[in-house]
mmCIF file of C-alpha atoms in Angstrom:
data_model
loop_
_atom_site.group_PDB
_atom_site.id
_atom_site.type_symbol
_atom_site.label_atom_id
_atom_site.label_comp_id
_atom_site.label_asym_id
_atom_site.label_seq_id
_atom_site.Cartn_x
_atom_site.Cartn_y
_atom_site.Cartn_z
ATOM 1 C CA UNK M 1 -25.409 -56.276 -7.162
ATOM 2 C CA UNK M 2 -22.341 -53.320 -6.732
ATOM 3 C CA UNK M 3 -22.767 -50.516 -4.856
ATOM 4 C CA UNK M 4 -23.130 -47.028 -7.161
ATOM 5 C CA UNK M 5 -19.716 -45.592 -6.239
ATOM 6 C CA UNK M 6 -20.733 -41.825 -4.818
ATOM 7 C CA UNK M 7 -20.863 -38.976 -6.996
ATOM 8 C CA UNK M 8 -17.926 -36.653 -7.548
ATOM 9 C CA UNK M 9 -20.077 -33.808 -8.356
ATOM 10 C CA UNK M 10 -21.791 -34.260 -4.666
ATOM 11 C CA UNK M 11 -18.642 -34.348 -2.943
ATOM 12 C CA UNK M 12 -17.559 -31.398 -4.611
ATOM 13 C CA UNK M 13 -20.540 -29.247 -3.237
ATOM 14 C CA UNK M 14 -19.889 -30.077 0.043
ATOM 15 C CA UNK M 15 -16.525 -28.997 0.122
ATOM 16 C CA UNK M 16 -17.162 -25.930 -1.361
ATOM 17 C CA UNK M 17 -18.499 -24.038 1.950
ATOM 18 C CA UNK M 18 -14.896 -24.930 3.822
ATOM 19 C CA UNK M 19 -12.267 -23.690 2.848
ATOM 20 C CA UNK M 20 -11.921 -19.890 1.220
ATOM 21 C CA UNK M 21 -8.663 -17.449 0.390
ATOM 22 C CA UNK M 22 -8.908 -14.174 2.135
ATOM 23 C CA UNK M 23 -6.202 -11.740 2.037
ATOM 24 C CA UNK M 24 -5.213 -9.208 4.352
ATOM 25 C CA UNK M 25 -2.375 -7.092 3.014
ATOM 26 C CA UNK M 26 -1.265 -5.744 -0.473
ATOM 27 C CA UNK M 27 2.370 -5.469 -1.657
ATOM 28 C CA UNK M 28 2.742 -2.837 -4.124
ATOM 29 C CA UNK M 29 6.020 -2.788 -6.183
ATOM 30 C CA UNK M 30 7.662 0.346 -7.434
ATOM 31 C CA UNK M 31 9.462 -0.070 -10.566
ATOM 32 C CA UNK M 32 11.568 2.708 -12.276
ATOM 33 C CA UNK M 33 10.445 4.234 -15.396
ATOM 34 C CA UNK M 34 12.524 3.383 -18.554
ATOM 35 C CA UNK M 35 12.273 3.326 -22.210
ATOM 36 C CA UNK M 36 10.033 0.087 -22.609
ATOM 37 C CA UNK M 37 11.453 -1.851 -25.920
ATOM 38 C CA UNK M 38 8.470 -4.439 -24.811
ATOM 39 C CA UNK M 39 5.338 -2.811 -25.819
ATOM 40 C CA UNK M 40 4.243 -1.216 -28.836
ATOM 41 C CA UNK M 41 2.277 2.330 -28.029
ATOM 42 C CA UNK M 42 -0.635 2.757 -30.342
ATOM 43 C CA UNK M 43 0.338 6.203 -31.950
ATOM 44 C CA UNK M 44 4.302 7.144 -32.001
ATOM 45 C CA UNK M 45 7.514 6.421 -30.375
ATOM 46 C CA UNK M 46 8.656 6.375 -26.962
ATOM 47 C CA UNK M 47 7.285 3.472 -25.367
ATOM 48 C CA UNK M 48 7.163 3.271 -21.626
ATOM 49 C CA UNK M 49 8.889 0.464 -19.674
ATOM 50 C CA UNK M 50 9.973 -0.386 -16.238
ATOM 51 C CA UNK M 51 13.308 -1.408 -14.847
ATOM 52 C CA UNK M 52 13.946 -4.943 -14.204
ATOM 53 C CA UNK M 53 14.171 -4.734 -10.659
ATOM 54 C CA UNK M 54 12.224 -2.824 -8.244
ATOM 55 C CA UNK M 55 13.512 -0.073 -5.744
ATOM 56 C CA UNK M 56 10.573 -0.013 -3.220
ATOM 57 C CA UNK M 57 7.861 -2.021 -2.273
ATOM 58 C CA UNK M 58 5.396 -0.854 0.420
ATOM 59 C CA UNK M 59 2.528 -2.611 2.585
ATOM 60 C CA UNK M 60 -1.039 -1.814 2.729
ATOM 61 C CA UNK M 61 -4.294 -3.086 4.526
ATOM 62 C CA UNK M 62 -6.796 -3.815 1.979
ATOM 63 C CA UNK M 63 -8.802 -0.584 3.030
ATOM 64 C CA UNK M 64 -5.194 1.495 3.186
ATOM 65 C CA UNK M 65 -4.800 0.251 -0.289
ATOM 66 C CA UNK M 66 -8.426 0.828 -1.814
ATOM 67 C CA UNK M 67 -8.286 4.574 -0.178
ATOM 68 C CA UNK M 68 -5.252 5.497 -1.516
ATOM 69 C CA UNK M 69 -6.237 3.996 -4.645
ATOM 70 C CA UNK M 70 -9.321 6.273 -4.775
ATOM 71 C CA UNK M 71 -6.986 9.178 -4.266
ATOM 72 C CA UNK M 72 -4.885 8.449 -7.190
ATOM 73 C CA UNK M 73 -7.860 8.280 -9.478
ATOM 74 C CA UNK M 74 -9.320 11.346 -8.209
ATOM 75 C CA UNK M 75 -5.986 13.221 -9.019
ATOM 76 C CA UNK M 76 -5.974 11.412 -12.444
ATOM 77 C CA UNK M 77 -9.680 12.057 -13.018
ATOM 78 C CA UNK M 78 -8.757 15.997 -12.091
ATOM 79 C CA UNK M 79 -6.054 16.361 -14.004
ATOM 80 C CA UNK M 80 -7.510 15.037 -16.876
ATOM 81 C CA UNK M 81 -10.405 17.273 -16.327
ATOM 82 C CA UNK M 82 -8.518 20.321 -16.069
ATOM 83 C CA UNK M 83 -6.164 19.496 -19.435
ATOM 84 C CA UNK M 84 -9.677 19.040 -21.113
ATOM 85 C CA UNK M 85 -10.622 22.512 -19.727
ATOM 86 C CA UNK M 86 -7.334 23.889 -20.930
ATOM 87 C CA UNK M 87 -7.911 22.388 -24.192
ATOM 88 C CA UNK M 88 -11.316 23.978 -24.553
ATOM 89 C CA UNK M 89 -10.433 27.427 -23.204
ATOM 90 C CA UNK M 90 -7.356 27.369 -26.380
ATOM 91 C CA UNK M 91 -10.329 26.635 -28.910
ATOM 92 C CA UNK M 92 -12.453 29.210 -27.619
ATOM 93 C CA UNK M 93 -9.452 32.244 -27.751
ATOM 94 C CA UNK M 94 -8.623 30.775 -31.017
ATOM 95 C CA UNK M 95 -12.136 30.615 -32.883
ATOM 96 C CA UNK M 96 -12.033 26.616 -33.038
ATOM 97 C CA UNK M 97 -8.437 26.707 -33.907
ATOM 98 C CA UNK M 98 -8.913 29.134 -36.982
ATOM 99 C CA UNK M 99 -6.981 32.149 -35.876
ATOM 100 C CA UNK M 100 -3.568 32.411 -33.827
ATOM 101 C CA UNK M 101 -3.942 33.455 -30.305
ATOM 102 C CA UNK M 102 -1.304 34.939 -27.974
ATOM 103 C CA UNK M 103 -3.578 34.587 -25.271
ATOM 104 C CA UNK M 104 -4.383 31.114 -25.471
ATOM 105 C CA UNK M 105 -0.864 30.422 -26.623
ATOM 106 C CA UNK M 106 0.207 31.468 -22.911
ATOM 107 C CA UNK M 107 -1.981 29.671 -21.412
ATOM 108 C CA UNK M 108 -1.184 26.549 -19.015
ATOM 109 C CA UNK M 109 -2.509 23.979 -16.294
ATOM 110 C CA UNK M 110 -2.088 26.514 -13.749
ATOM 111 C CA UNK M 111 -4.716 28.551 -15.338
ATOM 112 C CA UNK M 112 -7.169 26.167 -14.492
ATOM 113 C CA UNK M 113 -8.854 26.619 -10.886
ATOM 114 C CA UNK M 114 -9.959 23.839 -9.040
ATOM 115 C CA UNK M 115 -13.443 25.744 -9.068
ATOM 116 C CA UNK M 116 -13.288 25.807 -13.294
ATOM 117 C CA UNK M 117 -13.455 21.885 -12.485
ATOM 118 C CA UNK M 118 -16.884 19.167 -12.157
ATOM 119 C CA UNK M 119 -15.043 16.736 -10.532
ATOM 120 C CA UNK M 120 -18.372 15.978 -8.792
ATOM 121 C CA UNK M 121 -20.090 15.080 -12.040
ATOM 122 C CA UNK M 122 -17.850 12.504 -13.240
ATOM 123 C CA UNK M 123 -18.247 8.977 -10.888
ATOM 124 C CA UNK M 124 -14.237 8.221 -10.689
ATOM 125 C CA UNK M 125 -15.106 4.389 -10.962
ATOM 126 C CA UNK M 126 -16.358 5.010 -13.975
ATOM 127 C CA UNK M 127 -14.072 7.268 -15.637
ATOM 128 C CA UNK M 128 -10.732 5.695 -14.687
ATOM 129 C CA UNK M 129 -9.241 3.084 -16.865
ATOM 130 C CA UNK M 130 -5.858 3.166 -18.883
ATOM 131 C CA UNK M 131 -5.639 5.753 -21.291
ATOM 132 C CA UNK M 132 -3.242 5.872 -24.158
ATOM 133 C CA UNK M 133 -0.838 9.102 -23.722
ATOM 134 C CA UNK M 134 0.510 11.454 -26.538
ATOM 135 C CA UNK M 135 3.943 11.043 -27.853
ATOM 136 C CA UNK M 136 4.844 13.951 -26.059
ATOM 137 C CA UNK M 137 3.543 13.028 -22.756
ATOM 138 C CA UNK M 138 5.469 9.505 -23.057
ATOM 139 C CA UNK M 139 8.587 11.191 -23.526
ATOM 140 C CA UNK M 140 8.200 13.849 -20.792
ATOM 141 C CA UNK M 141 7.524 11.110 -18.568
ATOM 142 C CA UNK M 142 10.744 9.550 -19.375
ATOM 143 C CA UNK M 143 12.532 12.727 -18.959
ATOM 144 C CA UNK M 144 11.216 13.502 -15.646
ATOM 145 C CA UNK M 145 11.968 9.818 -14.643
ATOM 146 C CA UNK M 146 15.886 10.540 -15.382
ATOM 147 C CA UNK M 147 16.077 9.172 -18.403
ATOM 148 C CA UNK M 148 18.622 10.925 -20.196
ATOM 149 C CA UNK M 149 19.029 9.687 -24.078
ATOM 150 C CA UNK M 150 15.285 8.786 -26.239
ATOM 151 C CA UNK M 151 16.826 6.529 -28.526
ATOM 152 C CA UNK M 152 15.147 8.094 -31.446
ATOM 153 C CA UNK M 153 15.356 4.896 -33.876
ATOM 154 C CA UNK M 154 12.514 3.383 -32.240
ATOM 155 C CA UNK M 155 9.981 5.518 -33.389
ATOM 156 C CA UNK M 156 10.582 3.873 -36.990
ATOM 157 C CA UNK M 157 10.877 0.565 -35.503
ATOM 158 C CA UNK M 158 7.206 0.479 -33.921
ATOM 159 C CA UNK M 159 5.881 2.185 -37.043
ATOM 160 C CA UNK M 160 6.992 -1.138 -38.666
ATOM 161 C CA UNK M 161 5.729 -3.260 -36.295
ATOM 162 C CA UNK M 162 2.294 -1.880 -36.391
ATOM 163 C CA UNK M 163 2.568 -2.058 -40.082
ATOM 164 C CA UNK M 164 3.755 -5.796 -39.967
ATOM 165 C CA UNK M 165 1.094 -6.609 -37.416
ATOM 166 C CA UNK M 166 -1.858 -4.498 -39.303
ATOM 167 C CA UNK M 167 -0.566 -7.073 -42.489
ATOM 168 C CA UNK M 168 0.006 -10.473 -41.119
ATOM 169 C CA UNK M 169 -0.381 -10.251 -37.311
ATOM 170 C CA UNK M 170 2.068 -10.930 -34.485
ATOM 171 C CA UNK M 171 3.884 -14.299 -34.601
ATOM 172 C CA UNK M 172 6.545 -13.363 -31.467
ATOM 173 C CA UNK M 173 6.663 -16.574 -28.930
ATOM 174 C CA UNK M 174 7.529 -15.001 -25.400
ATOM 175 C CA UNK M 175 7.935 -11.145 -26.429
ATOM 176 C CA UNK M 176 7.302 -8.897 -29.134
#
């Protein structure tokens, strides 16, 4: 009689506990912002993209990176809550947008203090995810990043792409 071959499953179970991958650092690459041409925003034009090469790289320990990320998320949350509070005040002053108000038009984000925000009520981890940006904010980000000329034709191209995807789906091979 021929002895039975050892099971592959038993062997893999025995090896599992021995080797583990551990990370000690995080490397973050920073890229200049450019007008995209490789992504399609859900509405409007002026897609956001990045330069082909990074201009800076930084290394962090895992704990440093986790702390920086938490601080960054808190700042984004604070800005989001500030914009929401500003919209609410403008709505109040214009009676839900039905009556024009010079006071409402003059309000800016600087008029909303940190004391007005309920940052403690929101769990940062529950809130933070990438959110779509309105076209005006995307254009402002591009200009603030030094983009001199924003291609206006991109708006029509993006609209055509969105319509095409709704009608027949995307058939692009590498990039869309």
